[in-house]
PDB file of C-alpha atoms in Angstrom:
ATOM      1  CA  LYS M1400     -30.006  38.593  10.831  1.00  0.00           C
ATOM      2  CA  ALA M1401     -26.613  37.331  10.063  1.00  0.00           C
ATOM      3  CA  GLY M1402     -25.584  33.668  10.771  1.00  0.00           C
ATOM      4  CA  VAL M1403     -22.356  32.326  12.487  1.00  0.00           C
ATOM      5  CA  THR M1404     -19.523  33.437  10.505  1.00  0.00           C
ATOM      6  CA  GLN M1405     -16.084  31.514  10.493  1.00  0.00           C
ATOM      7  CA  THR M1406     -13.046  32.686   9.199  1.00  0.00           C
ATOM      8  CA  PRO M1407     -10.919  31.503   7.151  1.00  0.00           C
ATOM      9  CA  ARG M1408     -12.862  28.970   5.661  1.00  0.00           C
ATOM     10  CA  TYR M1409      -9.766  27.118   4.055  1.00  0.00           C
ATOM     11  CA  LEU M1410      -6.461  26.639   5.950  1.00  0.00           C
ATOM     12  CA  ILE M1411      -3.209  24.751   4.967  1.00  0.00           C
ATOM     13  CA  LYS M1412      -0.549  24.442   7.650  1.00  0.00           C
ATOM     14  CA  THR M1413       2.444  22.293   8.226  1.00  0.00           C
ATOM     15  CA  ARG M1414       3.407  20.036  11.435  1.00  0.00           C
ATOM     16  CA  GLY M1415       4.555  22.282  14.328  1.00  0.00           C
ATOM     17  CA  GLN M1416       2.928  25.362  13.246  1.00  0.00           C
ATOM     18  CA  GLN M1417      -0.007  27.054  15.336  1.00  0.00           C
ATOM     19  CA  VAL M1418      -3.256  28.177  13.921  1.00  0.00           C
ATOM     20  CA  THR M1419      -6.125  30.383  14.874  1.00  0.00           C
ATOM     21  CA  LEU M1420      -9.707  30.305  14.073  1.00  0.00           C
ATOM     22  CA  SER M1421     -12.150  33.070  14.419  1.00  0.00           C
ATOM     23  CA  CYS M1422     -15.888  32.640  15.061  1.00  0.00           C
ATOM     24  CA  SER M1423     -18.613  35.421  15.081  1.00  0.00           C
ATOM     25  CA  PRO M1424     -21.851  34.348  16.726  1.00  0.00           C
ATOM     26  CA  ILE M1425     -25.447  35.542  15.637  1.00  0.00           C
ATOM     27  CA  SER M1426     -25.895  38.824  17.158  1.00  0.00           C
ATOM     28  CA  GLY M1427     -27.338  38.469  20.661  1.00  0.00           C
ATOM     29  CA  HIS M1428     -26.088  35.095  21.142  1.00  0.00           C
ATOM     30  CA  ARG M1429     -23.576  34.866  23.990  1.00  0.00           C
ATOM     31  CA  SER M1430     -22.625  31.031  24.014  1.00  0.00           C
ATOM     32  CA  VAL M1431     -20.138  29.960  21.504  1.00  0.00           C
ATOM     33  CA  SER M1432     -19.224  26.217  21.191  1.00  0.00           C
ATOM     34  CA  TRP M1433     -16.456  24.751  19.035  1.00  0.00           C
ATOM     35  CA  TYR M1434     -16.265  21.086  17.349  1.00  0.00           C
ATOM     36  CA  GLN M1435     -13.999  19.206  15.527  1.00  0.00           C
ATOM     37  CA  GLN M1436     -15.492  17.071  12.851  1.00  0.00           C
ATOM     38  CA  THR M1437     -13.147  14.229  11.039  1.00  0.00           C
ATOM     39  CA  PRO M1438     -14.199  11.053   8.816  1.00  0.00           C
ATOM     40  CA  GLY M1439     -12.843   8.854  11.369  1.00  0.00           C
ATOM     41  CA  GLN M1440     -14.062  10.519  15.001  1.00  0.00           C
ATOM     42  CA  GLY M1441     -17.198  12.123  13.701  1.00  0.00           C
ATOM     43  CA  LEU M1442     -18.322  15.383  15.343  1.00  0.00           C
ATOM     44  CA  GLN M1443     -16.480  16.134  18.716  1.00  0.00           C
ATOM     45  CA  PHE M1444     -16.974  18.694  21.212  1.00  0.00           C
ATOM     46  CA  LEU M1445     -13.840  20.768  21.979  1.00  0.00           C
ATOM     47  CA  PHE M1446     -15.023  23.521  24.151  1.00  0.00           C
ATOM     48  CA  GLU M1447     -17.877  26.248  25.195  1.00  0.00           C
ATOM     49  CA  TYR M1448     -17.531  29.801  25.823  1.00  0.00           C
ATOM     50  CA  PHE M1449     -20.048  32.057  27.686  1.00  0.00           C
ATOM     51  CA  SER M1450     -19.616  35.560  29.154  1.00  0.00           C
ATOM     52  CA  GLU M1451     -15.729  35.445  28.071  1.00  0.00           C
ATOM     53  CA  THR M1452     -15.578  32.033  30.415  1.00  0.00           C
ATOM     54  CA  GLN M1453     -15.113  28.698  29.309  1.00  0.00           C
ATOM     55  CA  ARG M1454     -18.064  26.652  30.451  1.00  0.00           C
ATOM     56  CA  ASN M1455     -17.453  23.169  29.328  1.00  0.00           C
ATOM     57  CA  LYS M1456     -14.507  21.356  27.621  1.00  0.00           C
ATOM     58  CA  GLY M1457     -14.251  18.048  25.833  1.00  0.00           C
ATOM     59  CA  ASN M1458     -11.572  15.595  25.764  1.00  0.00           C
ATOM     60  CA  PHE M1459      -9.009  17.341  23.738  1.00  0.00           C
ATOM     61  CA  PRO M1460      -5.070  17.951  24.707  1.00  0.00           C
ATOM     62  CA  GLY M1461      -4.089  21.417  25.956  1.00  0.00           C
ATOM     63  CA  ARG M1462      -2.625  22.116  22.453  1.00  0.00           C
ATOM     64  CA  PHE M1463      -6.617  23.390  21.762  1.00  0.00           C
ATOM     65  CA  SER M1464      -7.461  26.447  23.730  1.00  0.00           C
ATOM     66  CA  GLY M1465      -9.850  29.258  22.823  1.00  0.00           C
ATOM     67  CA  ARG M1466     -11.109  32.146  24.171  1.00  0.00           C
ATOM     68  CA  GLN M1467     -13.994  34.622  23.812  1.00  0.00           C
ATOM     69  CA  PHE M1468     -14.011  38.230  23.656  1.00  0.00           C
ATOM     70  CA  SER M1469     -16.721  40.814  25.131  1.00  0.00           C
ATOM     71  CA  ASN M1470     -18.443  41.208  22.083  1.00  0.00           C
ATOM     72  CA  SER M1471     -19.067  37.338  21.931  1.00  0.00           C
ATOM     73  CA  ARG M1472     -16.683  36.430  19.243  1.00  0.00           C
ATOM     74  CA  SER M1473     -14.571  33.685  19.731  1.00  0.00           C
ATOM     75  CA  GLU M1474     -11.244  32.274  18.724  1.00  0.00           C
ATOM     76  CA  MET M1475      -9.435  28.991  19.115  1.00  0.00           C
ATOM     77  CA  ASN M1476      -5.777  28.085  18.844  1.00  0.00           C
ATOM     78  CA  VAL M1477      -4.256  25.230  18.045  1.00  0.00           C
ATOM     79  CA  SER M1478      -0.465  24.860  18.853  1.00  0.00           C
ATOM     80  CA  THR M1479       2.142  22.466  17.649  1.00  0.00           C
ATOM     81  CA  LEU M1480      -0.057  21.273  14.582  1.00  0.00           C
ATOM     82  CA  GLU M1481      -0.171  17.537  14.127  1.00  0.00           C
ATOM     83  CA  LEU M1482      -1.319  15.631  10.898  1.00  0.00           C
ATOM     84  CA  GLY M1483      -3.984  14.435  12.800  1.00  0.00           C
ATOM     85  CA  ASP M1484      -5.531  17.719  13.428  1.00  0.00           C
ATOM     86  CA  SER M1485      -6.563  18.231   9.938  1.00  0.00           C
ATOM     87  CA  ALA M1486     -10.263  18.601  10.244  1.00  0.00           C
ATOM     88  CA  LEU M1487     -13.531  20.508   9.543  1.00  0.00           C
ATOM     89  CA  TYR M1488     -13.782  23.083  12.648  1.00  0.00           C
ATOM     90  CA  LEU M1489     -17.230  24.151  13.433  1.00  0.00           C
ATOM     91  CA  CYS M1490     -18.128  26.889  15.397  1.00  0.00           C
ATOM     92  CA  ALA M1491     -21.852  26.953  17.023  1.00  0.00           C
ATOM     93  CA  SER M1492     -23.612  29.639  18.854  1.00  0.00           C
ATOM     94  CA  SER M1493     -26.707  29.773  21.160  1.00  0.00           C
ATOM     95  CA  LEU M1494     -28.533  32.438  23.181  1.00  0.00           C
ATOM     96  CA  VAL M1495     -27.457  31.219  26.332  1.00  0.00           C
ATOM     97  CA  SER M1496     -25.097  28.422  27.570  1.00  0.00           C
ATOM     98  CA  ASN M1497     -26.029  24.733  27.826  1.00  0.00           C
ATOM     99  CA  TYR M1498     -24.323  25.019  31.031  1.00  0.00           C
ATOM    100  CA  GLN M1499     -26.894  26.857  32.569  1.00  0.00           C
ATOM    101  CA  GLY M1500     -29.561  23.941  31.910  1.00  0.00           C
ATOM    102  CA  GLY M1501     -29.356  22.222  28.586  1.00  0.00           C
ATOM    103  CA  GLY M1502     -31.404  22.076  25.499  1.00  0.00           C
ATOM    104  CA  GLU M1503     -30.103  25.120  23.998  1.00  0.00           C
ATOM    105  CA  THR M1504     -30.406  24.823  19.963  1.00  0.00           C
ATOM    106  CA  GLN M1505     -26.892  25.737  18.286  1.00  0.00           C
ATOM    107  CA  TYR M1506     -26.570  27.370  14.952  1.00  0.00           C
ATOM    108  CA  PHE M1507     -23.521  26.373  13.239  1.00  0.00           C
ATOM    109  CA  GLY M1508     -21.269  28.292  10.919  1.00  0.00           C
ATOM    110  CA  PRO M1509     -19.621  27.055   7.614  1.00  0.00           C
ATOM    111  CA  GLY M1510     -16.429  25.851   9.211  1.00  0.00           C
ATOM    112  CA  THR M1511     -12.890  26.138   8.601  1.00  0.00           C
ATOM    113  CA  ARG M1512     -11.545  23.209   6.877  1.00  0.00           C
ATOM    114  CA  LEU M1513      -7.735  22.892   8.266  1.00  0.00           C
ATOM    115  CA  LEU M1514      -5.231  20.791   6.340  1.00  0.00           C
ATOM    116  CA  VAL M1515      -1.963  19.903   8.153  1.00  0.00           C
ATOM    117  CA  LEU M1516       0.845  18.696   6.006  1.00  0.00           C
TER     118      LEU M1516
ATOM    119  CA  ALA R1127     -21.742   2.034  24.609  1.00  0.00           C
ATOM    120  CA  GLN R1128     -22.934   4.468  21.930  1.00  0.00           C
ATOM    121  CA  LYS R1129     -25.382   7.147  23.333  1.00  0.00           C
ATOM    122  CA  VAL R1130     -26.870   8.147  20.078  1.00  0.00           C
ATOM    123  CA  THR R1131     -27.123   5.346  17.328  1.00  0.00           C
ATOM    124  CA  GLN R1132     -27.540   6.191  13.708  1.00  0.00           C
ATOM    125  CA  ALA R1133     -27.598   2.365  12.784  1.00  0.00           C
ATOM    126  CA  GLN R1134     -27.955   3.560   8.656  1.00  0.00           C
ATOM    127  CA  THR R1135     -24.666   4.781   7.536  1.00  0.00           C
ATOM    128  CA  GLU R1136     -25.604   5.306   4.041  1.00  0.00           C
ATOM    129  CA  ILE R1137     -29.166   5.519   2.162  1.00  0.00           C
ATOM    130  CA  SER R1138     -29.764   6.039  -1.493  1.00  0.00           C
ATOM    131  CA  VAL R1139     -33.459   6.295  -2.672  1.00  0.00           C
ATOM    132  CA  VAL R1140     -34.770   7.847  -5.954  1.00  0.00           C
ATOM    133  CA  GLU R1141     -36.398  11.086  -6.023  1.00  0.00           C
ATOM    134  CA  LYS R1142     -40.040  11.241  -4.653  1.00  0.00           C
ATOM    135  CA  GLU R1143     -39.469   8.117  -2.665  1.00  0.00           C
ATOM    136  CA  ASP R1144     -40.076   8.537   0.836  1.00  0.00           C
ATOM    137  CA  VAL R1145     -37.072   7.698   3.486  1.00  0.00           C
ATOM    138  CA  THR R1146     -36.880   7.164   7.141  1.00  0.00           C
ATOM    139  CA  LEU R1147     -33.484   7.912   9.081  1.00  0.00           C
ATOM    140  CA  ASP R1148     -33.605   6.155  12.476  1.00  0.00           C
ATOM    141  CA  CYS R1149     -31.917   7.704  15.744  1.00  0.00           C
ATOM    142  CA  VAL R1150     -32.123   5.347  18.756  1.00  0.00           C
ATOM    143  CA  TYR R1151     -30.499   7.107  21.895  1.00  0.00           C
ATOM    144  CA  GLU R1152     -29.566   5.952  25.461  1.00  0.00           C
ATOM    145  CA  THR R1153     -29.851   7.886  28.714  1.00  0.00           C
ATOM    146  CA  ARG R1154     -30.953   7.628  32.315  1.00  0.00           C
ATOM    147  CA  ASP R1155     -32.075  11.313  32.567  1.00  0.00           C
ATOM    148  CA  THR R1156     -35.577  12.345  32.755  1.00  0.00           C
ATOM    149  CA  THR R1157     -34.714  15.409  31.262  1.00  0.00           C
ATOM    150  CA  TYR R1158     -33.016  15.582  27.793  1.00  0.00           C
ATOM    151  CA  TYR R1159     -33.342  17.142  24.500  1.00  0.00           C
ATOM    152  CA  LEU R1160     -32.962  15.466  20.872  1.00  0.00           C
ATOM    153  CA  PHE R1161     -32.094  17.209  17.682  1.00  0.00           C
ATOM    154  CA  TRP R1162     -31.649  16.792  13.937  1.00  0.00           C
ATOM    155  CA  TYR R1163     -29.300  18.573  12.011  1.00  0.00           C
ATOM    156  CA  LYS R1164     -28.623  18.538   8.085  1.00  0.00           C
ATOM    157  CA  GLN R1165     -25.109  18.630   6.779  1.00  0.00           C
ATOM    158  CA  PRO R1166     -25.119  19.581   3.269  1.00  0.00           C
ATOM    159  CA  PRO R1167     -21.741  19.306   1.221  1.00  0.00           C
ATOM    160  CA  SER R1168     -21.002  22.553   2.039  1.00  0.00           C
ATOM    161  CA  GLY R1169     -20.433  21.372   5.465  1.00  0.00           C
ATOM    162  CA  GLU R1170     -22.568  23.760   7.389  1.00  0.00           C
ATOM    163  CA  LEU R1171     -24.618  21.931   9.864  1.00  0.00           C
ATOM    164  CA  VAL R1172     -28.405  23.175   9.620  1.00  0.00           C
ATOM    165  CA  PHE R1173     -31.044  23.059  12.303  1.00  0.00           C
ATOM    166  CA  LEU R1174     -33.693  21.107  11.759  1.00  0.00           C
ATOM    167  CA  ILE R1175     -35.755  20.180  14.897  1.00  0.00           C
ATOM    168  CA  ARG R1176     -35.196  20.179  18.724  1.00  0.00           C
ATOM    169  CA  ARG R1177     -37.372  18.100  21.086  1.00  0.00           C
ATOM    170  CA  ASN R1178     -37.624  18.027  24.759  1.00  0.00           C
ATOM    171  CA  SER R1179     -38.171  14.434  26.608  1.00  0.00           C
ATOM    172  CA  PHE R1180     -41.396  15.555  27.679  1.00  0.00           C
ATOM    173  CA  ASP R1181     -43.220  16.536  24.493  1.00  0.00           C
ATOM    174  CA  GLU R1182     -43.649  13.107  22.762  1.00  0.00           C
ATOM    175  CA  GLN R1183     -45.953  14.707  20.096  1.00  0.00           C
ATOM    176  CA  ASN R1184     -44.956  14.013  16.630  1.00  0.00           C
ATOM    177  CA  GLU R1185     -44.211  17.015  14.446  1.00  0.00           C
ATOM    178  CA  ILE R1186     -44.492  17.598  10.737  1.00  0.00           C
ATOM    179  CA  SER R1187     -42.849  20.511   8.840  1.00  0.00           C
ATOM    180  CA  GLY R1188     -43.642  20.363   5.128  1.00  0.00           C
ATOM    181  CA  ARG R1189     -42.151  17.356   3.980  1.00  0.00           C
ATOM    182  CA  TYR R1190     -40.320  16.575   7.005  1.00  0.00           C
ATOM    183  CA  SER R1191     -41.676  14.755  10.005  1.00  0.00           C
ATOM    184  CA  TRP R1192     -40.424  13.432  13.377  1.00  0.00           C
ATOM    185  CA  ASN R1193     -41.636  10.602  15.294  1.00  0.00           C
ATOM    186  CA  PHE R1194     -40.353  10.733  18.874  1.00  0.00           C
ATOM    187  CA  GLN R1195     -40.986   7.337  20.983  1.00  0.00           C
ATOM    188  CA  LYS R1196     -39.543   7.239  24.510  1.00  0.00           C
ATOM    189  CA  SER R1197     -40.754   3.685  24.817  1.00  0.00           C
ATOM    190  CA  THR R1198     -38.266   2.656  21.987  1.00  0.00           C
ATOM    191  CA  SER R1199     -35.878   5.596  23.129  1.00  0.00           C
ATOM    192  CA  SER R1200     -36.076   6.545  19.480  1.00  0.00           C
ATOM    193  CA  PHE R1201     -36.596   9.989  17.221  1.00  0.00           C
ATOM    194  CA  ASN R1202     -36.850   9.003  13.658  1.00  0.00           C
ATOM    195  CA  PHE R1203     -36.962  11.371  10.772  1.00  0.00           C
ATOM    196  CA  THR R1204     -38.949  10.807   7.697  1.00  0.00           C
ATOM    197  CA  ILE R1205     -38.693  12.730   4.267  1.00  0.00           C
ATOM    198  CA  THR R1206     -41.799  12.354   2.334  1.00  0.00           C
ATOM    199  CA  ALA R1207     -41.263  12.907  -1.639  1.00  0.00           C
ATOM    200  CA  SER R1208     -37.599  12.927  -1.377  1.00  0.00           C
ATOM    201  CA  GLN R1209     -35.884  15.617  -3.724  1.00  0.00           C
ATOM    202  CA  VAL R1210     -32.247  15.826  -4.961  1.00  0.00           C
ATOM    203  CA  VAL R1211     -31.686  19.136  -2.600  1.00  0.00           C
ATOM    204  CA  ASP R1212     -32.233  16.499   0.608  1.00  0.00           C
ATOM    205  CA  SER R1213     -29.247  14.826  -0.410  1.00  0.00           C
ATOM    206  CA  ALA R1214     -26.942  15.331   2.668  1.00  0.00           C
ATOM    207  CA  VAL R1215     -25.601  14.076   5.939  1.00  0.00           C
ATOM    208  CA  TYR R1216     -28.111  13.941   8.723  1.00  0.00           C
ATOM    209  CA  PHE R1217     -27.113  14.151  12.243  1.00  0.00           C
ATOM    210  CA  CYS R1218     -29.019  12.991  15.461  1.00  0.00           C
ATOM    211  CA  ALA R1219     -27.963  14.418  18.755  1.00  0.00           C
ATOM    212  CA  LEU R1220     -28.891  14.327  22.185  1.00  0.00           C
ATOM    213  CA  SER R1221     -28.386  16.815  25.011  1.00  0.00           C
ATOM    214  CA  GLU R1222     -28.119  15.293  28.381  1.00  0.00           C
ATOM    215  CA  ALA R1223     -26.626  16.537  31.457  1.00  0.00           C
ATOM    216  CA  LYS R1224     -22.902  15.445  32.625  1.00  0.00           C
ATOM    217  CA  GLY R1225     -22.627  16.662  36.023  1.00  0.00           C
ATOM    218  CA  SER R1226     -23.599  20.415  36.198  1.00  0.00           C
ATOM    219  CA  ASN R1227     -23.263  20.744  32.486  1.00  0.00           C
ATOM    220  CA  TYR R1228     -25.068  19.670  29.500  1.00  0.00           C
ATOM    221  CA  GLN R1229     -23.254  18.216  26.154  1.00  0.00           C
ATOM    222  CA  LEU R1230     -24.433  17.494  22.790  1.00  0.00           C
ATOM    223  CA  ILE R1231     -23.771  14.109  22.052  1.00  0.00           C
ATOM    224  CA  TRP R1232     -23.860  13.338  18.309  1.00  0.00           C
ATOM    225  CA  GLY R1233     -24.642  10.220  15.893  1.00  0.00           C
ATOM    226  CA  ALA R1234     -22.246   9.010  13.645  1.00  0.00           C
ATOM    227  CA  GLY R1235     -24.827  10.659  10.829  1.00  0.00           C
ATOM    228  CA  THR R1236     -26.465   9.121   7.814  1.00  0.00           C
ATOM    229  CA  LYS R1237     -25.660  10.017   4.452  1.00  0.00           C
ATOM    230  CA  LEU R1238     -28.525  10.429   2.423  1.00  0.00           C
ATOM    231  CA  ILE R1239     -28.163  10.262  -1.568  1.00  0.00           C
ATOM    232  CA  ILE R1240     -31.469  11.172  -3.482  1.00  0.00           C
ATOM    233  CA  LYS R1241     -30.840  10.044  -7.083  1.00  0.00           C
ATOM    234  CA  PRO R1242     -32.895  11.864  -9.881  1.00  0.00           C
TER     235      PRO R1242
END
């Protein structure tokens, strides 16, 4: 079974631009979560989608948004990029949503490394 | 207060040594889940183990073993006869209820360096 895939793997943008990252979950997984990882803040939860609905959200500004399609693929968008948005963005999939009871094992993709200049 | 504490920022050992990575957590829930993930330099987080709060049995998987002790709120990870390929950052995480939702709360990670 193929793992979680993320595209693109690397991205360079300038301040003020917007960016869209894509994530394809493991086949059969319906939940997709997004995380931001930086050296200073570590791993931070962005949001989780299940059945095309956002189920859970972390403490990030509205510039960070996402969506999930009927095939469970997900995209996240960051508008008006700031230097501080430079990070590794990780996508994780699980069979069902943690919203439904917690404890689901999440399987991660290789991440997208975003550099904002 | 930190919910998941990995006090060891970096550990360096010589190959074939045993090494233990500490994880201390804090929660008021009676039902919770603990995880360990490995992050090699490539960046992908690799799932290692999941444990629920009702299962305190220690687990061994090859050279890896985990010691879960509710009395000390710890979930430590030991690598026996370490190998260079074990070099990575290891994260401990706690899944607990936040209202009606569950969220994974991550430790800061321990960077493990295995020298040949």
